PDB file of C-alpha atoms in Angstrom:
ATOM      1  CA  MET A1367      50.485 175.006 267.705  1.00 46.00           C
ATOM      2  CA  ALA A1368      51.717 172.836 264.966  1.00 46.00           C
ATOM      3  CA  GLU A1369      49.183 171.686 262.503  1.00 49.00           C
ATOM      4  CA  ALA A1370      48.853 167.904 262.328  1.00 48.00           C
ATOM      5  CA  SER A1371      49.483 166.492 258.858  1.00 50.00           C
ATOM      6  CA  VAL A1372      46.365 164.797 257.548  1.00 50.00           C
ATOM      7  CA  SER A1373      46.929 162.064 254.936  1.00 51.00           C
ATOM      8  CA  PRO A1374      44.572 162.314 252.008  1.00 54.00           C
ATOM      9  CA  CYS A1375      41.755 159.717 251.932  1.00 57.00           C
ATOM     10  CA  PRO A1376      42.178 157.159 249.106  1.00 55.00           C
ATOM     11  CA  SER A1377      39.613 157.329 246.349  1.00 61.00           C
ATOM     12  CA  ALA A1378      37.225 154.508 245.296  1.00 57.00           C
ATOM     13  CA  GLU A1379      39.256 153.722 242.158  1.00 57.00           C
ATOM     14  CA  GLU A1380      42.388 153.305 244.211  1.00 61.00           C
ATOM     15  CA  LYS A1381      40.604 150.895 246.537  1.00 59.00           C
ATOM     16  CA  MET A1382      39.344 148.768 243.628  1.00 57.00           C
ATOM     17  CA  ALA A1383      42.803 148.715 242.070  1.00 55.00           C
ATOM     18  CA  ALA A1384      44.295 147.596 245.371  1.00 58.00           C
ATOM     19  CA  LYS A1385      41.771 144.760 245.736  1.00 59.00           C
ATOM     20  CA  GLN A1386      42.258 143.332 242.220  1.00 60.00           C
ATOM     21  CA  PRO A1387      44.384 140.151 242.275  1.00 58.00           C
ATOM     22  CA  PRO A1388      47.402 139.911 240.061  1.00 57.00           C
ATOM     23  CA  PRO A1389      46.750 138.448 236.606  1.00 57.00           C
ATOM     24  CA  LEU A1390      46.897 134.648 236.521  1.00 55.00           C
ATOM     25  CA  MET A1391      49.287 132.853 234.240  1.00 55.00           C
ATOM     26  CA  LYS A1392      47.352 130.702 231.782  1.00 54.00           C
ATOM     27  CA  LYS A1393      48.632 127.187 231.293  1.00 53.00           C
ATOM     28  CA  HIS A1394      48.524 126.002 227.730  1.00 52.00           C
ATOM     29  CA  SER A1395      48.213 122.342 228.668  1.00 48.00           C
ATOM     30  CA  GLN A1396      45.830 121.564 225.826  1.00 49.00           C
ATOM     31  CA  THR A1397      48.417 122.566 223.273  1.00 54.00           C
ATOM     32  CA  ASP A1398      51.232 120.824 225.071  1.00 59.00           C
ATOM     33  CA  LEU A1399      51.801 117.473 223.346  1.00 58.00           C
ATOM     34  CA  VAL A1400      53.420 115.817 226.345  1.00 58.00           C
ATOM     35  CA  SER A1401      50.579 116.832 228.656  1.00 65.00           C
ATOM     36  CA  ARG A1402      47.963 115.564 226.195  1.00 64.00           C
ATOM     37  CA  LEU A1403      49.694 112.210 225.803  1.00 61.00           C
ATOM     38  CA  LYS A1404      49.915 111.813 229.578  1.00 62.00           C
ATOM     39  CA  THR A1405      46.211 112.612 229.958  1.00 65.00           C
ATOM     40  CA  ARG A1406      45.183 110.123 227.255  1.00 62.00           C
ATOM     41  CA  LYS A1407      47.412 107.466 228.773  1.00 61.00           C
ATOM     42  CA  ILE A1408      45.778 107.930 232.181  1.00 60.00           C
ATOM     43  CA  LEU A1409      42.287 107.724 230.625  1.00 60.00           C
ATOM     44  CA  GLY A1410      43.247 104.666 228.633  1.00 57.00           C
ATOM     45  CA  VAL A1411      42.276 106.054 225.226  1.00 55.00           C
ATOM     46  CA  GLY A1412      44.202 106.797 222.066  1.00 55.00           C
ATOM     47  CA  GLY A1413      45.773 103.362 221.663  1.00 56.00           C
ATOM     48  CA  GLU A1414      44.678 100.470 219.477  1.00 57.00           C
ATOM     49  CA  ASP A1415      42.382  97.797 220.851  1.00 55.00           C
ATOM     50  CA  ASP A1416      42.257  94.112 219.912  1.00 54.00           C
ATOM     51  CA  ASP A1417      40.294  94.918 216.744  1.00 54.00           C
ATOM     52  CA  GLY A1418      42.802  97.518 215.574  1.00 55.00           C
ATOM     53  CA  GLU A1419      40.521 100.484 216.237  1.00 54.00           C
ATOM     54  CA  VAL A1420      41.803 103.737 217.742  1.00 53.00           C
ATOM     55  CA  HIS A1421      39.238 105.229 220.132  1.00 50.00           C
ATOM     56  CA  ARG A1422      39.140 108.997 220.523  1.00 53.00           C
ATOM     57  CA  SER A1423      37.178 108.942 223.760  1.00 55.00           C
ATOM     58  CA  LYS A1424      36.261 106.636 226.615  1.00 53.00           C
ATOM     59  CA  ILE A1425      32.658 106.460 225.359  1.00 54.00           C
ATOM     60  CA  SER A1426      33.632 105.098 221.959  1.00 53.00           C
ATOM     61  CA  GLN A1427      35.992 102.662 223.655  1.00 52.00           C
ATOM     62  CA  VAL A1428      33.187 101.230 225.792  1.00 52.00           C
ATOM     63  CA  LEU A1429      30.367 101.333 223.262  1.00 53.00           C
ATOM     64  CA  GLY A1430      32.434 100.535 220.188  1.00 52.00           C
ATOM     65  CA  ASN A1431      32.435 102.171 216.783  1.00 51.00           C
ATOM     66  CA  GLU A1432      29.833 100.760 214.406  1.00 50.00           C
ATOM     67  CA  ILE A1433      30.502 103.284 211.631  1.00 45.00           C
ATOM     68  CA  LYS A1434      33.973 101.944 210.982  1.00 47.00           C
ATOM     69  CA  PHE A1435      32.634  98.399 210.738  1.00 50.00           C
ATOM     70  CA  ALA A1436      30.020  99.443 208.206  1.00 49.00           C
ATOM     71  CA  VAL A1437      32.802 100.665 205.932  1.00 48.00           C
ATOM     72  CA  ARG A1438      34.748  97.408 206.249  1.00 68.00           C
ATOM     73  CA  GLU A1439      31.740  95.106 205.848  1.00 81.00           C
ATOM     74  CA  PRO A1440      32.691  92.215 203.532  1.00 86.00           C
ATOM     75  CA  LEU A1441      30.983  92.069 200.171  1.00 88.00           C
ATOM     76  CA  GLY A1442      27.997  89.717 200.145  1.00 91.00           C
ATOM     77  CA  LEU A1443      27.902  89.196 203.912  1.00 92.00           C
ATOM     78  CA  ARG A1444      24.268  90.278 204.324  1.00 92.00           C
ATOM     79  CA  VAL A1445      23.182  88.143 201.366  1.00 93.00           C
ATOM     80  CA  TRP A1446      24.870  85.113 202.906  1.00 93.00           C
ATOM     81  CA  GLN A1447      23.241  85.792 206.265  1.00 93.00           C
ATOM     82  CA  PHE A1448      19.841  86.055 204.607  1.00 95.00           C
ATOM     83  CA  LEU A1449      20.310  82.783 202.681  1.00 93.00           C
ATOM     84  CA  SER A1450      21.486  81.013 205.831  1.00 92.00           C
ATOM     85  CA  ALA A1451      18.497  82.231 207.830  1.00 93.00           C
ATOM     86  CA  MET A1452      16.137  81.127 205.053  1.00 94.00           C
ATOM     87  CA  LEU A1453      17.797  77.690 204.840  1.00 91.00           C
ATOM     88  CA  PHE A1454      17.627  77.079 208.581  1.00 92.00           C
ATOM     89  CA  SER A1455      14.007  78.236 208.756  1.00 93.00           C
ATOM     90  CA  SER A1456      12.823  76.137 205.797  1.00 92.00           C
ATOM     91  CA  VAL A1457      14.545  72.954 206.981  1.00 89.00           C
ATOM     92  CA  ALA A1458      13.217  73.518 210.512  1.00 91.00           C
ATOM     93  CA  ILE A1459       9.637  73.914 209.285  1.00 91.00           C
ATOM     94  CA  MET A1460       9.969  70.840 207.085  1.00 88.00           C
ATOM     95  CA  ALA A1461      11.374  68.782 209.975  1.00 87.00           C
ATOM     96  CA  LEU A1462       8.509  69.843 212.234  1.00 88.00           C
ATOM     97  CA  ALA A1463       5.704  69.441 209.701  1.00 87.00           C
ATOM     98  CA  LEU A1464       6.990  66.750 207.321  1.00 80.00           C
ATOM     99  CA  PRO A1465       9.577  64.595 209.110  1.00 80.00           C
ATOM    100  CA  ASP A1466       9.052  61.585 206.819  1.00 78.00           C
ATOM    101  CA  GLN A1467       9.748  63.548 203.630  1.00 79.00           C
ATOM    102  CA  LEU A1468      12.832  65.203 205.108  1.00 76.00           C
ATOM    103  CA  TYR A1469      14.332  61.890 206.205  1.00 73.00           C
ATOM    104  CA  ASP A1470      13.567  60.324 202.857  1.00 73.00           C
ATOM    105  CA  ALA A1471      15.201  63.240 201.050  1.00 70.00           C
ATOM    106  CA  VAL A1472      18.428  62.832 203.024  1.00 69.00           C
ATOM    107  CA  PHE A1473      18.537  59.038 203.213  1.00 66.00           C
ATOM    108  CA  ASP A1474      16.928  57.821 200.018  1.00 66.00           C
ATOM    109  CA  GLY A1475      14.655  54.842 200.636  1.00 61.00           C
ATOM    110  CA  ALA A1476      15.327  54.558 204.379  1.00 63.00           C
ATOM    111  CA  GLU A1477      12.395  53.914 206.669  1.00 67.00           C
ATOM    112  CA  VAL A1478      11.647  56.277 209.537  1.00 66.00           C
ATOM    113  CA  THR A1479      11.386  54.442 212.857  1.00 74.00           C
ATOM    114  CA  SER A1480      10.432  57.456 214.973  1.00 77.00           C
ATOM    115  CA  LYS A1481       9.400  60.997 214.100  1.00 80.00           C
ATOM    116  CA  THR A1482      10.245  62.473 217.495  1.00 85.00           C
ATOM    117  CA  PRO A1483      14.024  62.873 216.952  1.00 85.00           C
ATOM    118  CA  ILE A1484      13.409  64.572 213.604  1.00 83.00           C
ATOM    119  CA  ARG A1485      10.934  67.000 215.143  1.00 87.00           C
ATOM    120  CA  LEU A1486      13.352  67.743 217.981  1.00 89.00           C
ATOM    121  CA  TYR A1487      15.966  68.409 215.318  1.00 86.00           C
ATOM    122  CA  GLY A1488      13.539  70.805 213.661  1.00 89.00           C
ATOM    123  CA  GLY A1489      12.952  72.636 216.936  1.00 91.00           C
ATOM    124  CA  ALA A1490      16.694  73.086 217.440  1.00 90.00           C
ATOM    125  CA  LEU A1491      17.053  74.401 213.887  1.00 90.00           C
ATOM    126  CA  LEU A1492      14.193  76.825 214.421  1.00 92.00           C
ATOM    127  CA  SER A1493      15.932  78.240 217.494  1.00 92.00           C
ATOM    128  CA  ILE A1494      19.167  78.697 215.540  1.00 91.00           C
ATOM    129  CA  SER A1495      17.257  80.351 212.700  1.00 92.00           C
ATOM    130  CA  LEU A1496      15.937  83.006 215.098  1.00 92.00           C
ATOM    131  CA  ILE A1497      19.528  83.851 216.004  1.00 91.00           C
ATOM    132  CA  MET A1498      20.367  84.038 212.297  1.00 92.00           C
ATOM    133  CA  TRP A1499      17.526  86.479 211.619  1.00 93.00           C
ATOM    134  CA  ASN A1500      18.560  88.712 214.529  1.00 91.00           C
ATOM    135  CA  ALA A1501      22.191  88.717 213.400  1.00 90.00           C
ATOM    136  CA  LEU A1502      21.058  89.915 209.974  1.00 89.00           C
ATOM    137  CA  TYR A1503      20.039  93.302 211.422  1.00 88.00           C
ATOM    138  CA  THR A1504      22.970  93.925 213.760  1.00 87.00           C
ATOM    139  CA  ALA A1505      26.254  95.709 213.122  1.00 85.00           C
ATOM    140  CA  GLU A1506      28.142  94.192 216.056  1.00 87.00           C
ATOM    141  CA  LYS A1507      31.115  92.240 214.795  1.00 87.00           C
ATOM    142  CA  VAL A1508      31.195  89.893 217.780  1.00 89.00           C
ATOM    143  CA  ILE A1509      27.590  88.768 217.274  1.00 90.00           C
ATOM    144  CA  ILE A1510      28.055  88.264 213.522  1.00 91.00           C
ATOM    145  CA  ARG A1511      31.274  86.287 214.007  1.00 92.00           C
ATOM    146  CA  TRP A1512      29.727  83.997 216.617  1.00 92.00           C
ATOM    147  CA  THR A1513      26.743  83.405 214.338  1.00 93.00           C
ATOM    148  CA  LEU A1514      29.004  82.481 211.431  1.00 93.00           C
ATOM    149  CA  LEU A1515      31.065  80.200 213.658  1.00 93.00           C
ATOM    150  CA  THR A1516      27.904  78.484 214.899  1.00 93.00           C
ATOM    151  CA  GLU A1517      26.788  77.968 211.322  1.00 92.00           C
ATOM    152  CA  ALA A1518      30.154  76.509 210.279  1.00 93.00           C
ATOM    153  CA  CYS A1519      30.204  74.135 213.274  1.00 93.00           C
ATOM    154  CA  TYR A1520      26.649  73.002 212.564  1.00 91.00           C
ATOM    155  CA  PHE A1521      27.324  72.176 208.913  1.00 91.00           C
ATOM    156  CA  GLY A1522      30.604  70.479 209.816  1.00 91.00           C
ATOM    157  CA  VAL A1523      28.991  68.258 212.448  1.00 91.00           C
ATOM    158  CA  GLN A1524      26.093  67.494 210.122  1.00 87.00           C
ATOM    159  CA  SER A1525      28.504  66.380 207.398  1.00 88.00           C
ATOM    160  CA  LEU A1526      30.277  64.052 209.833  1.00 90.00           C
ATOM    161  CA  VAL A1527      26.994  62.571 211.085  1.00 86.00           C
ATOM    162  CA  VAL A1528      25.644  61.988 207.562  1.00 80.00           C
ATOM    163  CA  THR A1529      28.935  60.405 206.476  1.00 84.00           C
ATOM    164  CA  ALA A1530      28.987  58.091 209.496  1.00 85.00           C
ATOM    165  CA  THR A1531      25.340  57.092 208.916  1.00 78.00           C
ATOM    166  CA  LEU A1532      26.021  56.326 205.268  1.00 77.00           C
ATOM    167  CA  ALA A1533      29.004  54.192 206.252  1.00 80.00           C
ATOM    168  CA  GLU A1534      26.844  52.180 208.682  1.00 80.00           C
ATOM    169  CA  THR A1535      23.820  51.701 206.442  1.00 74.00           C
ATOM    170  CA  GLY A1536      25.630  51.475 203.127  1.00 72.00           C
ATOM    171  CA  LEU A1537      22.990  53.645 201.453  1.00 70.00           C
ATOM    172  CA  MET A1538      24.475  55.985 198.865  1.00 71.00           C
ATOM    173  CA  SER A1539      22.555  58.172 196.454  1.00 71.00           C
ATOM    174  CA  LEU A1540      23.086  61.234 194.296  1.00 74.00           C
ATOM    175  CA  GLY A1541      20.966  63.350 196.616  1.00 72.00           C
ATOM    176  CA  THR A1542      23.122  62.405 199.613  1.00 75.00           C
ATOM    177  CA  LEU A1543      26.330  63.244 197.770  1.00 81.00           C
ATOM    178  CA  LEU A1544      24.895  66.614 196.755  1.00 83.00           C
ATOM    179  CA  LEU A1545      23.898  67.224 200.364  1.00 80.00           C
ATOM    180  CA  LEU A1546      27.419  66.522 201.601  1.00 85.00           C
ATOM    181  CA  ALA A1547      28.961  68.712 198.898  1.00 87.00           C
ATOM    182  CA  SER A1548      26.625  71.598 199.756  1.00 87.00           C
ATOM    183  CA  ARG A1549      27.390  71.272 203.469  1.00 87.00           C
ATOM    184  CA  LEU A1550      31.125  71.434 202.830  1.00 90.00           C
ATOM    185  CA  LEU A1551      30.567  74.507 200.667  1.00 92.00           C
ATOM    186  CA  PHE A1552      28.561  76.140 203.454  1.00 92.00           C
ATOM    187  CA  VAL A1553      31.374  75.434 205.923  1.00 93.00           C
ATOM    188  CA  ILE A1554      33.961  77.061 203.639  1.00 94.00           C
ATOM    189  CA  VAL A1555      31.842  80.164 203.002  1.00 93.00           C
ATOM    190  CA  SER A1556      30.970  80.612 206.695  1.00 93.00           C
ATOM    191  CA  ILE A1557      34.610  80.336 207.763  1.00 94.00           C
ATOM    192  CA  TYR A1558      35.612  82.771 205.020  1.00 94.00           C
ATOM    193  CA  TYR A1559      33.180  85.425 206.250  1.00 93.00           C
ATOM    194  CA  TYR A1560      34.123  84.657 209.852  1.00 93.00           C
ATOM    195  CA  TYR A1561      37.726  85.659 209.198  1.00 92.00           C
ATOM    196  CA  GLN A1562      36.774  88.548 206.916  1.00 91.00           C
ATOM    197  CA  VAL A1563      34.596  90.149 209.594  1.00 89.00           C
ATOM    198  CA  GLY A1564      37.329  89.806 212.237  1.00 84.00           C
ATOM    199  CA  ARG A1565      40.140  90.979 210.011  1.00 80.00           C
ATOM    200  CA  LYS A1566      41.960  94.106 211.176  1.00 73.00           C
ATOM    201  CA  PRO A1567      41.866  97.091 208.827  1.00 63.00           C
ATOM    202  CA  LYS A1568      44.947  97.937 206.829  1.00 60.00           C
ATOM    203  CA  LYS A1569      46.773 101.038 207.957  1.00 51.00           C
ATOM    204  CA  VAL A1570      47.051 103.718 205.280  1.00 44.00           C
TER     205      VAL A1570
END
């Protein structure tokens, strides 16, 4: 009787070795320049925005980068914002509390027919002054630029209104001329800072 050949039973190590999958090939996509550029292009980051800033991530693209603006902040901008806020606040309080004196200071010797328009003017100035004070503590370029543009438009319109009133009434004084000269100076300084804040940084 022929003996049946019995195959040896595989050991536990051999079973584990048989079950192990082949080693996976690692893709070095992070070090591949073409793959990285494609990924950044799909995410929409890495390129320059309208302000000339290059965002490294989607978060900085959405929220903005305030640190870069702090480096490029024009010299004397905060001082000018503080002086503007003080000017608007003081004139607003004077128009609300002392409308006769304010009108007499602008139009020397003219008689006030009604105090209501002057007080309404003071209320409008007080509202603008609150915006000026808030813009003093922000680092957002858009808010600062709109505040400066509002200030320049206000002083420009005020100069036109005062000039037209002087042409109608024929009243001319040294105080009025100084007022017009100061308003034109305020317009020039506000426009200067408006363009300085929005200027794109120079590439090194």
